[in-house]
mmCIF file of C-alpha atoms in Angstrom:
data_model
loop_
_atom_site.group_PDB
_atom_site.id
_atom_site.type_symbol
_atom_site.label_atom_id
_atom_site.label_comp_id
_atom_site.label_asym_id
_atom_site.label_seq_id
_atom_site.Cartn_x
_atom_site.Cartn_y
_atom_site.Cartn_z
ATOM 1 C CA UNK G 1 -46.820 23.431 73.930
ATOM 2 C CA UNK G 2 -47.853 23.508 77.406
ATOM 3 C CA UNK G 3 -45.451 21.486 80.171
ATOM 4 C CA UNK G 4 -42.962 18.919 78.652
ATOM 5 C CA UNK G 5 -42.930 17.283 75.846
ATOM 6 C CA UNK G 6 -40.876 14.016 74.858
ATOM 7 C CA UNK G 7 -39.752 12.425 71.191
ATOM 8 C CA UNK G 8 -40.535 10.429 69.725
ATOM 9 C CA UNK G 9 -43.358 8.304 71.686
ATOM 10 C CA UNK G 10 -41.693 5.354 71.503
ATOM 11 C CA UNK G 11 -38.710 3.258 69.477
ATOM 12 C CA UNK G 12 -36.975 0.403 68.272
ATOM 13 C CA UNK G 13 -33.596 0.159 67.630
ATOM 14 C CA UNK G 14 -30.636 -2.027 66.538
ATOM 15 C CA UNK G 15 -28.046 -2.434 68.895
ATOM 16 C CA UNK G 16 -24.882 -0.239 68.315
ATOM 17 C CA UNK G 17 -27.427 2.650 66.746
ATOM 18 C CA UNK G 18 -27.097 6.150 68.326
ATOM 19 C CA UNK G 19 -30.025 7.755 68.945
ATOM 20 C CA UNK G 20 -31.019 11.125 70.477
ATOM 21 C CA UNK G 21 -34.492 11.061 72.956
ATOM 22 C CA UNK G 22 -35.907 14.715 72.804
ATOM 23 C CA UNK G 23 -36.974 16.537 75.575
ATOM 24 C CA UNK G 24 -38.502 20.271 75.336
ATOM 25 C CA UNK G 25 -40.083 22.379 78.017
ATOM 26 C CA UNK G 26 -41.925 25.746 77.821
ATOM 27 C CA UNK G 27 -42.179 26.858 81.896
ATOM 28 C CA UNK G 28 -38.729 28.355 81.986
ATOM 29 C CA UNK G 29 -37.400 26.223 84.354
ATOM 30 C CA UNK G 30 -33.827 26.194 85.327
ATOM 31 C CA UNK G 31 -33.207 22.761 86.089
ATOM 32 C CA UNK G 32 -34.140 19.226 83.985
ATOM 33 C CA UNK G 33 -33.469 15.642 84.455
ATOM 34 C CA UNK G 34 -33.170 12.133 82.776
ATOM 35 C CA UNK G 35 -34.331 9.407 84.089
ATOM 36 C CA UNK G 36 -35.003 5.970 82.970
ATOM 37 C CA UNK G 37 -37.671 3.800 84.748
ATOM 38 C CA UNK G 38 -37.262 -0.474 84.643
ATOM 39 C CA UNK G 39 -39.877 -2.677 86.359
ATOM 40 C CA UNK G 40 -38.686 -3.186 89.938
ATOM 41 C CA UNK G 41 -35.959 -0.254 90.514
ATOM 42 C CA UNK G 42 -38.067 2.697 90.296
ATOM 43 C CA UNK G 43 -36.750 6.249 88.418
ATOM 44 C CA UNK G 44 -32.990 6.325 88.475
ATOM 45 C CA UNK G 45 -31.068 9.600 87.272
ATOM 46 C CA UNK G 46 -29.033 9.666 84.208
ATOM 47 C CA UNK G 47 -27.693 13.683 84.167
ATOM 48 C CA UNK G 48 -29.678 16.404 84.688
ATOM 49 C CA UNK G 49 -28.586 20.377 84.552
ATOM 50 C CA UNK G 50 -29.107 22.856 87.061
ATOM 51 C CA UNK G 51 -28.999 25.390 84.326
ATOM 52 C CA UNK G 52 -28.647 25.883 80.727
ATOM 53 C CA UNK G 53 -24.590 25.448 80.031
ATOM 54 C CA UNK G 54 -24.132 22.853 82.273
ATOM 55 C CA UNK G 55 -24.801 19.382 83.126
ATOM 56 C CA UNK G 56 -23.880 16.835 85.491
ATOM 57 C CA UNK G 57 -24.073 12.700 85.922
ATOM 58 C CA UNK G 58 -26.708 11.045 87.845
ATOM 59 C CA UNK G 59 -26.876 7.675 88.965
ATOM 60 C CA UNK G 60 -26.421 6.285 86.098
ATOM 61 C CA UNK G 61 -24.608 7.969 83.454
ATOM 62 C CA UNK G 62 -22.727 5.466 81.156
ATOM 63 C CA UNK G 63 -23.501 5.293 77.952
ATOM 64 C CA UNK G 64 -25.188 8.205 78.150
ATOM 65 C CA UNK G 65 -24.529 11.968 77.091
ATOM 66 C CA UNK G 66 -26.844 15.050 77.447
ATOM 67 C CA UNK G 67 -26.521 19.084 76.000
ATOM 68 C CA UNK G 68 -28.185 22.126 77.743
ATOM 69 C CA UNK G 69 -27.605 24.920 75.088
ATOM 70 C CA UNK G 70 -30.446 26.522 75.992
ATOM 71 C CA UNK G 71 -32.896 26.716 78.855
ATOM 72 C CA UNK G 72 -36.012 24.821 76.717
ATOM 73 C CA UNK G 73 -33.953 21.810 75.363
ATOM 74 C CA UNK G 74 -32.408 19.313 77.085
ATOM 75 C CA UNK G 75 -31.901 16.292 74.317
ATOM 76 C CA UNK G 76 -30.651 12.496 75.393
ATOM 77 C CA UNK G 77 -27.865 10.671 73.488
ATOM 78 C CA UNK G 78 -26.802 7.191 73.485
ATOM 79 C CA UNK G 79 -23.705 6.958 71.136
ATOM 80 C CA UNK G 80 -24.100 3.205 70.686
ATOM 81 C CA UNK G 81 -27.049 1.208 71.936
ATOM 82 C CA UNK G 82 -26.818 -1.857 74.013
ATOM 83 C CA UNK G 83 -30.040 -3.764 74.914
ATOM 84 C CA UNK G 84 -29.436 -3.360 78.399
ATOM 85 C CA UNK G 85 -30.497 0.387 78.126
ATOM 86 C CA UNK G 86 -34.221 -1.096 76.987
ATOM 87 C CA UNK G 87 -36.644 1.279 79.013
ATOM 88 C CA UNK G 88 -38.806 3.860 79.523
ATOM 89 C CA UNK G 89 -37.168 7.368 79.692
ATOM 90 C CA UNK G 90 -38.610 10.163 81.580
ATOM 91 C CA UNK G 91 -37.643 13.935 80.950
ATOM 92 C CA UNK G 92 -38.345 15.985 83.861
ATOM 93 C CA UNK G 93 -37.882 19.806 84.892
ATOM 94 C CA UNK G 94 -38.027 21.940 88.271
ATOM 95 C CA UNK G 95 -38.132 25.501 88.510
ATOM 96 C CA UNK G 96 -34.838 25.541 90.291
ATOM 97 C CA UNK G 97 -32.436 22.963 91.648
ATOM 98 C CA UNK G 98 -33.599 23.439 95.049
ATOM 99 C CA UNK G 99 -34.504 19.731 96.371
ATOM 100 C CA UNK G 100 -37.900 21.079 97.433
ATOM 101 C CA UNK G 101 -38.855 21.986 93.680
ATOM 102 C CA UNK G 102 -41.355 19.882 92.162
ATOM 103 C CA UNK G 103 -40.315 17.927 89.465
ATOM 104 C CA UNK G 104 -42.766 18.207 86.196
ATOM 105 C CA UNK G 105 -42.277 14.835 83.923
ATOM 106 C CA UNK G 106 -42.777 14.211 80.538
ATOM 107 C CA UNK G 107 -44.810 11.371 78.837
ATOM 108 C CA UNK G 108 -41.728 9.318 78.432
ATOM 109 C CA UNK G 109 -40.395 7.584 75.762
ATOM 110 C CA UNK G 110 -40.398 3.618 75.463
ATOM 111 C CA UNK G 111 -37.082 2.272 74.142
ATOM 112 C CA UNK G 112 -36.287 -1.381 73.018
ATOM 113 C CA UNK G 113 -32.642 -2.147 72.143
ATOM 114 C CA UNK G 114 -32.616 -5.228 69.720
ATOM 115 C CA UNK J 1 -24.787 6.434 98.250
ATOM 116 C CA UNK J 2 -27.977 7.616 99.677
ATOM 117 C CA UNK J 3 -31.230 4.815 99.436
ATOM 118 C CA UNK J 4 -34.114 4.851 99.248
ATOM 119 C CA UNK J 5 -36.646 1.991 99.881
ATOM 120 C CA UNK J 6 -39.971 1.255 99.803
ATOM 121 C CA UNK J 7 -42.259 -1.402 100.551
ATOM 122 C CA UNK J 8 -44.359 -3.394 99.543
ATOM 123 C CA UNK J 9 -43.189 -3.665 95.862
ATOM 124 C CA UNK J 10 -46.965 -4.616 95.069
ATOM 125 C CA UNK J 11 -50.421 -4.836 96.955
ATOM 126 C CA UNK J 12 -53.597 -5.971 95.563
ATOM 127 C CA UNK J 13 -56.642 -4.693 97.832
ATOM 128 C CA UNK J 14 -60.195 -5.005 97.406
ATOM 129 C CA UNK J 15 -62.108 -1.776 97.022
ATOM 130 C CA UNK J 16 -62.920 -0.195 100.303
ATOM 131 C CA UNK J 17 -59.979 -1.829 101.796
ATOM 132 C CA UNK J 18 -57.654 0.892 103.066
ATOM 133 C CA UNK J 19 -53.510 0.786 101.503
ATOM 134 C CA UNK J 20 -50.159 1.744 103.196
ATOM 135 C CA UNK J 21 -46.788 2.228 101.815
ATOM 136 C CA UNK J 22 -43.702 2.889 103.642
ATOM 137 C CA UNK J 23 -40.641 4.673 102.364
ATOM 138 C CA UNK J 24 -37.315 4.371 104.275
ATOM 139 C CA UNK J 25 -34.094 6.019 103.698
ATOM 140 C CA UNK J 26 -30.364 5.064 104.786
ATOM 141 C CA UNK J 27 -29.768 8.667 105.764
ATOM 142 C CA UNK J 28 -31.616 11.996 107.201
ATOM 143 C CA UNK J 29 -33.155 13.419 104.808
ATOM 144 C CA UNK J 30 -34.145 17.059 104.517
ATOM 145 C CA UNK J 31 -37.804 16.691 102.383
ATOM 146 C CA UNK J 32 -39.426 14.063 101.483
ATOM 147 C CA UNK J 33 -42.071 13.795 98.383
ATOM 148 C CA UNK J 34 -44.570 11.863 96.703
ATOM 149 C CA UNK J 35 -45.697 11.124 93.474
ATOM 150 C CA UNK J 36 -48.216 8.721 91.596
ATOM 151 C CA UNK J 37 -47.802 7.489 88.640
ATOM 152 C CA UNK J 38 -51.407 5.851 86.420
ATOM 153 C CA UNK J 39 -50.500 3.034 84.183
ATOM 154 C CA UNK J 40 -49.068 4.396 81.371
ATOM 155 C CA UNK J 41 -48.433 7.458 82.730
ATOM 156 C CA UNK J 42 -45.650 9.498 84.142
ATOM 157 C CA UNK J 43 -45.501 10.626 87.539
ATOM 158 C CA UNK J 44 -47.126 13.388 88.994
ATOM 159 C CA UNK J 45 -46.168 15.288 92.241
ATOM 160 C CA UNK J 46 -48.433 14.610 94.876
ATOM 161 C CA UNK J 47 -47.569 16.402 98.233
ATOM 162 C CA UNK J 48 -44.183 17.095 100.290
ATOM 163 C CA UNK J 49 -42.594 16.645 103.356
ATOM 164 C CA UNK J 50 -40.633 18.636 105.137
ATOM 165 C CA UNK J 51 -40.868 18.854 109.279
ATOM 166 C CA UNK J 52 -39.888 15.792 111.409
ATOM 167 C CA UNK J 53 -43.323 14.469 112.215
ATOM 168 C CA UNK J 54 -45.065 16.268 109.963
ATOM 169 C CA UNK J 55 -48.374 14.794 109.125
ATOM 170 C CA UNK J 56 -50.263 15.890 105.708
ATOM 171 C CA UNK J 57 -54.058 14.877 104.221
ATOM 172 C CA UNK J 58 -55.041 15.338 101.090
ATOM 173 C CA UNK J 59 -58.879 13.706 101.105
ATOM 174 C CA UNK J 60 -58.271 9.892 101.734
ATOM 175 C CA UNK J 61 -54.799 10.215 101.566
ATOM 176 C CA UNK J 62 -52.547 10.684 104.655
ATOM 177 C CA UNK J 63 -48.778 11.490 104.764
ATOM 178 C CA UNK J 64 -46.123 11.443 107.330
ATOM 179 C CA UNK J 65 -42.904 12.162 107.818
ATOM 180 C CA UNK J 66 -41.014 10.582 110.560
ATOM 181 C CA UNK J 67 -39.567 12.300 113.430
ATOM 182 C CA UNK J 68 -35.900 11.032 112.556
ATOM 183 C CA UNK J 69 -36.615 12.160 109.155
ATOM 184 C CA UNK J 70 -35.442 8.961 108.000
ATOM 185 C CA UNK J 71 -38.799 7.308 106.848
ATOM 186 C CA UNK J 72 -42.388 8.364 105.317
ATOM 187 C CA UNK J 73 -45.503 6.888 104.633
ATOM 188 C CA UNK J 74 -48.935 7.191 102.462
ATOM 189 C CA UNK J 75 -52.233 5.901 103.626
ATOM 190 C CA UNK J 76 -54.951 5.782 101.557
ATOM 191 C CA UNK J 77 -58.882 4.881 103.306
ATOM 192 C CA UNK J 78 -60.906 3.206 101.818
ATOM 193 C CA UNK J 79 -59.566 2.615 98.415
ATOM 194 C CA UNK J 80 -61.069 3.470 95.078
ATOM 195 C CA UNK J 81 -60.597 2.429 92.158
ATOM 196 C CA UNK J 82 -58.921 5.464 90.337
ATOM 197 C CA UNK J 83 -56.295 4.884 93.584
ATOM 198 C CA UNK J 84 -54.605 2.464 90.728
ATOM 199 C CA UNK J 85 -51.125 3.356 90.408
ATOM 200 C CA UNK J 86 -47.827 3.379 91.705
ATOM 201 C CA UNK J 87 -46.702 5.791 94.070
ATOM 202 C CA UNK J 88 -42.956 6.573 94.669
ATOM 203 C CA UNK J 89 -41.299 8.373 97.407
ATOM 204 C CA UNK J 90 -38.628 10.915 96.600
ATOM 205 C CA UNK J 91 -36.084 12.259 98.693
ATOM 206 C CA UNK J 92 -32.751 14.626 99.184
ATOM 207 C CA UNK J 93 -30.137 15.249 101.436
ATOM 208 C CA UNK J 94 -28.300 18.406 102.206
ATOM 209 C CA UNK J 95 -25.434 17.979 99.775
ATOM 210 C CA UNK J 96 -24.433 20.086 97.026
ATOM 211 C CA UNK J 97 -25.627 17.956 94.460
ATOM 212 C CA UNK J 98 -29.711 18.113 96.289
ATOM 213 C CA UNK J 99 -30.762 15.420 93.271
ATOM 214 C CA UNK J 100 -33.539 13.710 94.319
ATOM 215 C CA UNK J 101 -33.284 10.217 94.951
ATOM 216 C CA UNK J 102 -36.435 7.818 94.104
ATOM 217 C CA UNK J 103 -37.390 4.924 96.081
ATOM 218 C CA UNK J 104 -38.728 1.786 93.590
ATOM 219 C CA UNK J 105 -42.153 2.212 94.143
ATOM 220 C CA UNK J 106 -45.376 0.475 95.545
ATOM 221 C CA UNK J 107 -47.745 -1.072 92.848
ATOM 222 C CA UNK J 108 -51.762 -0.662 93.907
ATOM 223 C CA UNK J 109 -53.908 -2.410 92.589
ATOM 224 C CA UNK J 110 -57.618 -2.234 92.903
ATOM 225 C CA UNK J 111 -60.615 -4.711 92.804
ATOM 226 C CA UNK J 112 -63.562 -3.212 92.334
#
């Protein structure tokens, strides 16, 4: 593994499904990020974690829950789909939380909500 | 909450033609970066910003921060076409939380 990866590639899913979007990273950093990208409004936050053992919310966090057990894995839940989270969801680290860290993504993951 | 804009949304150029985007935040910020992102890609850091009126190149590309530290831009000369992309501004403010906040990003797209 070199960087981030993201699983699976892409989905689609029945509304009111849960679903878990992976997100591994082998650089050590401290700090990851979710974000979800929809034509027109850019990245926007979901959580992120400045360090493994805690999380916090982003932008925009509902219907959304995230885990940082350990510093590598930082996996994506949504306990019951709706179609309005349809998108493509990018994992992301920095070495630290610092807001002049560069922020490595992964490929993303393309998710359709039926 | 802190914005972040950019403009245009979306500009089609001819090859050769040079491109701007402009980046504009509701607050100071303290850094300011860039990414692009290739169709079907993810984005990739480009360069950052950090001094009022601070004034980066990296080949055809040219990057400013303003001296208010409220807005940025990205100039590209004389557009190619592996310049395809979209390009997004990023910035923080000095608050305990320092998340980056993305602006919606400026669509290129090149004729060759």
């Amino acid at each position: 593994i070199a960087g981030i990866t993201q699983a699976p590639t892409s989905q689609i899913l029945a509304a009111g499904r849960r679903m878990t979007l992976r997100c591994t990273q082998d650089m050590r950093h401290n700090a990851m990020y979710w974000y979800r990208q929809d034509l027109g409004l850019g990245l926007r936050l979901i959580h992120y974690s400045n360090t493994a053992g805690t999380t916090g919310k982003g932008e925009v966090p509902d219907g959304y829950s995230v885990s940082r057990a350990n510093t590598d894995d930082f996996p994506l839940t949504l306990a019951s789909a709706v179609p309005s989270q349809t998108s493509v969801y990018f994992c992301a680290s920095s070495p630290t939380q610092g807001p002049t860290d560069t922020q490595y993504f992964g490929p993303g993951t393309r998710l359709t909500v039926l | 909450g802190q914005q972040v804009m950019q403009i245009p949304q979306y500009q089609h150029v001819q090859e050769g033609e040079d491109f701007t985007t402009y980046c504009n935040s509701s607050t100071t910020l303290s850094n300011i970066q860039w990414y692009k992102q290739r169709p079907g890609g993810h984005p990739v850091f480009l360069i950052q910003l950090v001094k009022s009126g601070e004034v980066k190149k990296q080949k055809r590309l040219t990057f400013q921060f303003g001296e208010a530290k409220k807005n940025s831009s990205l100039h590209i000369t004389a557009t190619q076409t592996t310049d395809v992309g979209t390009y997004f501004c990023a910035g923080s403010v000095d608050t305990g939380r320092r998340a980056l906040t993305f602006g919606s990003g400026t669509r290129l797209q090149v004729q060759p």
